[in-house]
Tab-separated table of N, CA and C in Angstrom:
chain	number	residue	atom	x	y	z
A	1	UNK	N	18.381	1.377	-18.503
A	1	UNK	CA	17.977	-0.007	-18.475
A	1	UNK	C	17.545	-0.240	-16.848
A	2	UNK	N	16.174	-0.468	-16.752
A	2	UNK	CA	15.703	-0.677	-15.204
A	2	UNK	C	15.949	-2.042	-15.004
A	3	UNK	N	16.494	-2.270	-13.539
A	3	UNK	CA	16.745	-3.631	-13.280
A	3	UNK	C	16.566	-3.474	-11.558
A	4	UNK	N	15.814	-4.608	-11.241
A	4	UNK	CA	15.633	-4.793	-9.615
A	4	UNK	C	15.570	-6.094	-9.177
A	5	UNK	N	16.316	-6.424	-7.870
A	5	UNK	CA	16.068	-7.602	-7.376
A	5	UNK	C	15.032	-7.305	-6.301
A	6	UNK	N	14.047	-8.425	-6.346
A	6	UNK	CA	12.961	-8.406	-5.386
A	6	UNK	C	12.688	-9.681	-4.824
A	7	UNK	N	11.799	-9.739	-3.743
A	7	UNK	CA	11.318	-10.901	-3.134
A	7	UNK	C	9.924	-10.693	-3.473
A	8	UNK	N	9.342	-11.911	-4.157
A	8	UNK	CA	7.805	-11.742	-4.501
A	8	UNK	C	7.017	-12.083	-3.144
A	9	UNK	N	5.979	-11.325	-2.921
A	9	UNK	CA	5.109	-11.494	-1.758
A	9	UNK	C	3.782	-11.944	-2.172
A	10	UNK	N	3.457	-12.244	-3.434
A	10	UNK	CA	2.350	-12.818	-3.850
A	10	UNK	C	1.684	-14.094	-3.317
A	11	UNK	N	2.845	-14.937	-2.755
A	11	UNK	CA	2.216	-16.346	-2.097
A	11	UNK	C	3.446	-16.689	-1.031
A	12	UNK	N	3.069	-17.591	-0.320
A	12	UNK	CA	4.220	-17.752	0.597
A	12	UNK	C	5.560	-18.264	0.291
A	13	UNK	N	5.760	-18.638	-0.940
A	13	UNK	CA	6.990	-19.344	-1.425
A	13	UNK	C	8.142	-18.242	-1.191
A	14	UNK	N	7.729	-16.979	-1.538
A	14	UNK	CA	8.762	-15.844	-1.280
A	14	UNK	C	9.928	-15.955	-2.522
A	15	UNK	N	9.600	-16.183	-3.742
A	15	UNK	CA	10.749	-16.270	-4.577
A	15	UNK	C	11.626	-15.118	-4.939
A	16	UNK	N	13.014	-15.344	-4.749
A	16	UNK	CA	14.016	-14.310	-5.067
A	16	UNK	C	14.053	-14.180	-6.731
A	17	UNK	N	13.436	-12.825	-7.049
A	17	UNK	CA	13.360	-12.631	-8.652
A	17	UNK	C	14.364	-11.398	-9.064
A	18	UNK	N	14.463	-11.559	-10.137
A	18	UNK	CA	15.303	-10.356	-11.013
A	18	UNK	C	14.421	-10.080	-12.026
A	19	UNK	N	14.162	-8.483	-12.076
A	19	UNK	CA	13.289	-7.887	-13.098
A	19	UNK	C	13.972	-7.031	-14.002
A	20	UNK	N	14.113	-6.938	-15.196
A	20	UNK	CA	14.775	-6.068	-16.019
A	20	UNK	C	14.068	-5.923	-17.337
A	21	UNK	N	14.279	-4.690	-17.886
A	21	UNK	CA	13.832	-4.437	-19.281
A	21	UNK	C	14.557	-5.383	-20.200
A	22	UNK	N	13.664	-5.809	-21.025
A	22	UNK	CA	14.290	-6.961	-21.989
A	22	UNK	C	13.520	-6.923	-23.402
A	23	UNK	N	13.855	-8.045	-23.968
A	23	UNK	CA	12.961	-8.305	-25.261
A	23	UNK	C	12.103	-9.326	-25.107
A	24	UNK	N	11.387	-9.347	-23.983
A	24	UNK	CA	10.229	-10.325	-23.838
A	24	UNK	C	9.091	-9.638	-24.626
A	25	UNK	N	7.975	-10.360	-24.552
A	25	UNK	CA	6.861	-9.706	-25.373
A	25	UNK	C	6.291	-8.554	-24.620
A	26	UNK	N	6.310	-8.491	-23.378
A	26	UNK	CA	5.797	-7.370	-22.663
A	26	UNK	C	6.897	-6.306	-22.390
A	27	UNK	N	8.101	-6.441	-22.956
A	27	UNK	CA	9.077	-5.521	-22.594
A	27	UNK	C	9.927	-5.661	-21.335
A	28	UNK	N	9.679	-6.753	-20.541
A	28	UNK	CA	10.287	-7.084	-19.345
A	28	UNK	C	10.615	-8.508	-19.299
A	29	UNK	N	11.700	-8.864	-18.684
A	29	UNK	CA	12.136	-10.161	-18.486
A	29	UNK	C	12.208	-10.360	-16.909
A	30	UNK	N	11.645	-11.504	-16.390
A	30	UNK	CA	11.574	-11.934	-15.052
A	30	UNK	C	11.981	-13.274	-14.669
A	31	UNK	N	13.356	-13.288	-13.990
A	31	UNK	CA	13.768	-14.701	-13.823
A	31	UNK	C	13.596	-14.904	-12.100
A	32	UNK	N	13.549	-16.328	-11.750
A	32	UNK	CA	13.528	-16.906	-10.414
A	32	UNK	C	12.016	-16.888	-9.822
A	33	UNK	N	10.869	-16.547	-10.757
A	33	UNK	CA	9.590	-16.737	-10.167
A	33	UNK	C	9.106	-18.329	-10.561
A	34	UNK	N	8.393	-18.775	-9.458
A	34	UNK	CA	7.830	-20.109	-9.567
A	34	UNK	C	6.484	-20.136	-10.228
A	35	UNK	N	5.699	-18.963	-10.281
A	35	UNK	CA	4.533	-19.037	-11.042
A	35	UNK	C	4.457	-17.762	-11.900
A	36	UNK	N	3.307	-17.929	-12.866
A	36	UNK	CA	2.995	-16.465	-13.527
A	36	UNK	C	2.720	-15.294	-12.688
A	37	UNK	N	1.978	-15.594	-11.495
A	37	UNK	CA	1.849	-14.299	-10.683
A	37	UNK	C	2.835	-13.389	-10.372
A	38	UNK	N	4.008	-14.256	-10.113
A	38	UNK	CA	5.275	-13.667	-9.646
A	38	UNK	C	5.822	-12.723	-10.797
A	39	UNK	N	5.538	-13.114	-12.021
A	39	UNK	CA	6.229	-12.381	-13.214
A	39	UNK	C	5.344	-10.951	-13.195
A	40	UNK	N	3.896	-11.090	-13.022
A	40	UNK	CA	3.142	-9.869	-13.139
A	40	UNK	C	3.258	-8.889	-11.822
A	41	UNK	N	3.786	-9.641	-10.768
A	41	UNK	CA	3.969	-8.914	-9.580
A	41	UNK	C	5.288	-8.015	-9.798
A	42	UNK	N	6.387	-8.747	-10.433
A	42	UNK	CA	7.776	-8.053	-10.577
A	42	UNK	C	7.675	-7.025	-11.597
A	43	UNK	N	6.979	-7.186	-12.527
A	43	UNK	CA	6.905	-6.090	-13.475
A	43	UNK	C	6.061	-4.803	-12.967
A	44	UNK	N	4.950	-5.187	-12.124
A	44	UNK	CA	4.285	-3.983	-11.730
A	44	UNK	C	5.273	-3.356	-10.626
A	45	UNK	N	5.950	-4.078	-9.761
A	45	UNK	CA	6.980	-3.558	-8.767
A	45	UNK	C	8.107	-2.643	-9.426
A	46	UNK	N	8.491	-3.039	-10.583
A	46	UNK	CA	9.488	-2.248	-11.229
A	46	UNK	C	8.942	-1.005	-11.995
A	47	UNK	N	7.924	-1.207	-12.593
A	47	UNK	CA	7.203	-0.042	-13.397
A	47	UNK	C	6.334	1.036	-12.486
A	48	UNK	N	5.544	0.410	-11.575
A	48	UNK	CA	4.651	1.208	-10.854
A	48	UNK	C	4.286	0.667	-9.448
A	49	UNK	N	5.255	0.638	-8.686
A	49	UNK	CA	5.126	0.177	-7.082
A	49	UNK	C	4.029	0.791	-6.283
A	50	UNK	N	3.116	0.115	-5.803
A	50	UNK	CA	2.100	0.399	-4.898
A	50	UNK	C	2.080	-0.018	-3.633
A	51	UNK	N	1.486	0.706	-2.691
A	51	UNK	CA	1.576	-0.041	-1.123
A	51	UNK	C	0.053	0.334	-0.658
A	52	UNK	N	-0.448	-0.609	0.195
A	52	UNK	CA	-1.560	-0.197	1.017
A	52	UNK	C	-0.977	0.400	2.350
A	53	UNK	N	-1.303	1.806	2.563
A	53	UNK	CA	-0.704	2.443	3.795
A	53	UNK	C	-1.642	2.196	4.902
A	54	UNK	N	-0.863	1.573	5.860
A	54	UNK	CA	-1.571	1.274	7.467
A	54	UNK	C	-0.787	2.108	8.187
A	55	UNK	N	-1.586	2.726	9.174
A	55	UNK	CA	-0.971	3.541	10.195
A	55	UNK	C	-2.236	3.654	11.414
A	56	UNK	N	-2.130	4.502	12.475
A	56	UNK	CA	-2.993	4.974	13.291
A	56	UNK	C	-2.975	6.430	13.508
A	57	UNK	N	-4.354	6.851	13.922
A	57	UNK	CA	-4.457	8.294	14.028
A	57	UNK	C	-5.220	8.367	15.352
A	58	UNK	N	-5.082	9.883	15.854
A	58	UNK	CA	-5.505	10.234	17.248
A	58	UNK	C	-7.115	9.868	17.291
A	59	UNK	N	-7.401	9.405	18.502
A	59	UNK	CA	-8.738	9.057	18.715
A	59	UNK	C	-9.154	9.870	19.915
A	60	UNK	N	-10.398	10.502	19.982
A	60	UNK	CA	-10.964	11.234	21.138
A	60	UNK	C	-12.119	10.420	21.605
A	61	UNK	N	-12.253	10.412	22.943
A	61	UNK	CA	-13.431	9.936	23.591
A	61	UNK	C	-13.699	8.506	23.243
A	62	UNK	N	-12.661	7.637	23.215
A	62	UNK	CA	-12.576	6.261	22.968
A	62	UNK	C	-11.760	5.443	24.021
A	63	UNK	N	-12.116	4.205	24.101
A	63	UNK	CA	-11.279	3.233	25.030
A	63	UNK	C	-9.800	3.323	24.769
A	64	UNK	N	-9.386	3.588	23.645
A	64	UNK	CA	-8.103	3.489	23.298
A	64	UNK	C	-7.552	5.082	22.867
A	65	UNK	N	-6.217	5.261	22.757
A	65	UNK	CA	-5.949	6.651	22.465
A	65	UNK	C	-5.733	6.893	20.775
A	66	UNK	N	-5.575	5.671	20.034
A	66	UNK	CA	-5.371	5.633	18.711
A	66	UNK	C	-6.150	4.831	17.827
A	67	UNK	N	-6.456	5.001	16.887
A	67	UNK	CA	-7.555	4.179	15.954
A	67	UNK	C	-6.695	3.695	14.696
A	68	UNK	N	-6.510	2.291	14.520
A	68	UNK	CA	-5.851	1.887	13.175
A	68	UNK	C	-6.670	2.177	12.018
A	69	UNK	N	-5.885	2.552	11.097
A	69	UNK	CA	-6.498	3.003	9.728
A	69	UNK	C	-5.746	2.471	8.431
A	70	UNK	N	-6.364	2.489	7.240
A	70	UNK	CA	-5.629	2.088	6.151
A	70	UNK	C	-6.155	2.708	4.921
A	71	UNK	N	-5.571	2.505	3.727
A	71	UNK	CA	-6.107	2.952	2.565
A	71	UNK	C	-6.902	1.822	2.083
A	72	UNK	N	-8.052	2.133	1.344
A	72	UNK	CA	-8.964	1.019	0.879
A	72	UNK	C	-8.478	0.339	-0.632
A	73	UNK	N	-7.266	1.135	-1.066
A	73	UNK	CA	-6.767	0.584	-2.199
A	73	UNK	C	-5.195	0.885	-2.212
A	74	UNK	N	-4.261	0.118	-2.806
A	74	UNK	CA	-3.056	0.395	-2.860
A	74	UNK	C	-2.713	1.927	-3.555
A	75	UNK	N	-1.877	2.780	-3.005
A	75	UNK	CA	-1.344	3.949	-3.432
A	75	UNK	C	-0.097	3.813	-4.209
A	76	UNK	N	0.336	5.002	-4.901
A	76	UNK	CA	1.595	4.876	-5.584
A	76	UNK	C	2.702	5.106	-4.294
A	77	UNK	N	3.625	4.244	-4.212
A	77	UNK	CA	4.719	4.338	-3.273
A	77	UNK	C	5.111	5.744	-2.951
A	78	UNK	N	5.237	6.532	-4.124
A	78	UNK	CA	5.830	7.796	-3.962
A	78	UNK	C	4.940	8.843	-3.231
A	79	UNK	N	3.639	8.255	-2.985
A	79	UNK	CA	2.645	9.212	-2.569
A	79	UNK	C	2.529	8.871	-0.868
A	80	UNK	N	3.012	7.919	-0.404
A	80	UNK	CA	3.034	7.465	0.875
A	80	UNK	C	3.376	8.562	1.936
A	81	UNK	N	4.438	9.188	1.685
A	81	UNK	CA	4.870	10.448	2.667
A	81	UNK	C	3.892	11.536	2.848
A	82	UNK	N	3.513	11.905	1.615
A	82	UNK	CA	2.425	12.953	1.424
A	82	UNK	C	1.070	12.658	2.277
A	83	UNK	N	0.716	11.210	2.024
A	83	UNK	CA	-0.472	10.981	2.798
A	83	UNK	C	-0.232	10.927	4.353
A	84	UNK	N	1.012	10.570	4.836
A	84	UNK	CA	1.222	10.407	6.082
A	84	UNK	C	1.251	11.832	6.828
A	85	UNK	N	1.696	12.631	5.847
A	85	UNK	CA	1.772	14.302	6.349
A	85	UNK	C	0.321	14.657	6.718
A	86	UNK	N	-0.570	14.176	5.732
A	86	UNK	CA	-1.961	14.720	6.029
A	86	UNK	C	-2.505	13.969	7.253
A	87	UNK	N	-2.150	12.672	7.611
A	87	UNK	CA	-2.786	11.959	8.645
A	87	UNK	C	-2.306	12.365	9.959
A	88	UNK	N	-1.006	12.840	10.040
A	88	UNK	CA	-0.332	13.098	11.447
A	88	UNK	C	-1.297	14.236	12.124
A	89	UNK	N	-2.023	14.856	11.300
A	89	UNK	CA	-2.787	15.903	12.225
A	89	UNK	C	-4.328	15.421	12.469
A	90	UNK	N	-4.684	14.552	11.760
A	90	UNK	CA	-6.033	13.863	11.956
A	90	UNK	C	-6.493	13.354	13.273
A	91	UNK	N	-7.644	13.848	13.531
A	91	UNK	CA	-8.146	13.297	14.963
A	91	UNK	C	-9.708	13.095	14.787
A	92	UNK	N	-9.919	11.965	15.130
A	92	UNK	CA	-11.632	11.607	15.148
A	92	UNK	C	-12.099	11.286	16.448
A	93	UNK	N	-13.305	11.439	16.348
A	93	UNK	CA	-13.941	11.164	17.740
A	93	UNK	C	-14.701	9.881	17.705
A	94	UNK	N	-14.693	9.050	18.727
A	94	UNK	CA	-15.495	7.750	18.897
A	94	UNK	C	-16.911	8.047	19.183
A	95	UNK	N	-17.760	7.226	18.646
A	95	UNK	CA	-17.709	5.945	18.206
A	95	UNK	C	-17.354	5.851	16.577
A	96	UNK	N	-16.634	4.912	16.518
A	96	UNK	CA	-16.211	4.865	14.906
A	96	UNK	C	-16.138	3.248	14.344
A	97	UNK	N	-16.985	2.898	13.461
A	97	UNK	CA	-16.989	1.651	12.996
A	97	UNK	C	-16.152	1.083	11.998
A	98	UNK	N	-15.589	0.126	12.039
A	98	UNK	CA	-14.707	-0.427	10.990
A	98	UNK	C	-15.187	-0.300	9.757
A	99	UNK	N	-14.443	0.196	8.689
A	99	UNK	CA	-14.917	0.532	7.365
A	99	UNK	C	-15.315	1.804	7.304
A	100	UNK	N	-15.541	2.711	8.147
A	100	UNK	CA	-16.007	4.103	8.024
A	100	UNK	C	-14.869	4.704	7.190
A	101	UNK	N	-15.269	5.675	6.230
A	101	UNK	CA	-14.436	6.537	5.528
A	101	UNK	C	-14.137	7.678	6.307
A	102	UNK	N	-12.967	7.947	6.722
A	102	UNK	CA	-12.496	8.981	7.352
A	102	UNK	C	-11.834	10.332	6.536
A	103	UNK	N	-11.372	9.819	5.357
A	103	UNK	CA	-10.854	10.903	4.421
A	103	UNK	C	-11.040	10.301	2.884
A	104	UNK	N	-11.666	11.072	2.228
A	104	UNK	CA	-11.824	10.490	0.849
A	104	UNK	C	-10.558	11.226	-0.192
A	105	UNK	N	-10.148	10.336	-0.921
A	105	UNK	CA	-9.146	10.641	-1.988
A	105	UNK	C	-8.012	11.230	-1.264
A	106	UNK	N	-7.466	10.617	-0.414
A	106	UNK	CA	-6.246	11.271	0.263
A	106	UNK	C	-5.038	11.688	-0.723
A	107	UNK	N	-4.692	12.728	-0.694
A	107	UNK	CA	-3.594	13.390	-1.467
A	107	UNK	C	-3.809	13.310	-2.926
A	108	UNK	N	-4.979	13.063	-3.489
A	108	UNK	CA	-5.292	12.921	-4.754
A	108	UNK	C	-5.013	11.478	-5.383
A	109	UNK	N	-4.835	10.608	-4.496
A	109	UNK	CA	-4.574	9.176	-4.847
A	109	UNK	C	-5.500	8.370	-5.391
A	110	UNK	N	-7.060	8.887	-5.103
A	110	UNK	CA	-7.951	8.013	-5.451
A	110	UNK	C	-8.604	7.168	-4.203
A	111	UNK	N	-7.593	6.986	-3.441
A	111	UNK	CA	-7.684	6.234	-2.215
A	111	UNK	C	-8.506	6.915	-1.121
A	112	UNK	N	-9.357	6.123	-0.142
A	112	UNK	CA	-9.829	6.433	0.930
A	112	UNK	C	-9.138	5.959	2.180
A	113	UNK	N	-9.187	6.965	3.284
A	113	UNK	CA	-8.550	6.214	4.485
A	113	UNK	C	-9.734	5.790	5.290
A	114	UNK	N	-9.666	4.455	5.612
A	114	UNK	CA	-10.875	3.971	6.373
A	114	UNK	C	-10.454	3.515	7.764
A	115	UNK	N	-11.244	3.266	8.674
A	115	UNK	CA	-11.004	2.578	9.970
A	115	UNK	C	-10.983	1.356	9.780
A	116	UNK	N	-10.053	0.624	10.569
A	116	UNK	CA	-10.132	-0.975	10.430
A	116	UNK	C	-10.498	-1.547	11.823
A	117	UNK	N	-11.129	-0.739	12.697
A	117	UNK	CA	-11.535	-1.349	14.078
A	117	UNK	C	-12.735	-0.447	14.502
A	118	UNK	N	-13.610	-1.067	15.225
A	118	UNK	CA	-14.821	-0.466	15.643
A	118	UNK	C	-14.538	-0.041	17.193
A	119	UNK	N	-14.382	1.167	17.490
A	119	UNK	CA	-14.417	1.697	19.009
A	119	UNK	C	-15.345	2.645	19.343
């Protein structure tokens, strides 16, 4: 039986919730949430956790040495390290615009790595 205690991040309230498999209509029971969005978040976090990956990469010929980047969509939490291994050796050359796609479909996640700053 899956069970997890989490803090909801959907809104500023930060409800402390408990999510577990149960006999609810969707197969899970969520307690401690103040709104229906918390229930949806809790179930997703228990069954298929995802994260937006944010980091920096090396930048050549720019004012700064590093360029901030992120995934354009959330990726499975279990794929974060594989994506970071791909990014550790990535180096781009200025100029770069915010929103530029630097890597398509990183580690087979369907997510693109995009620049979050123009340099």
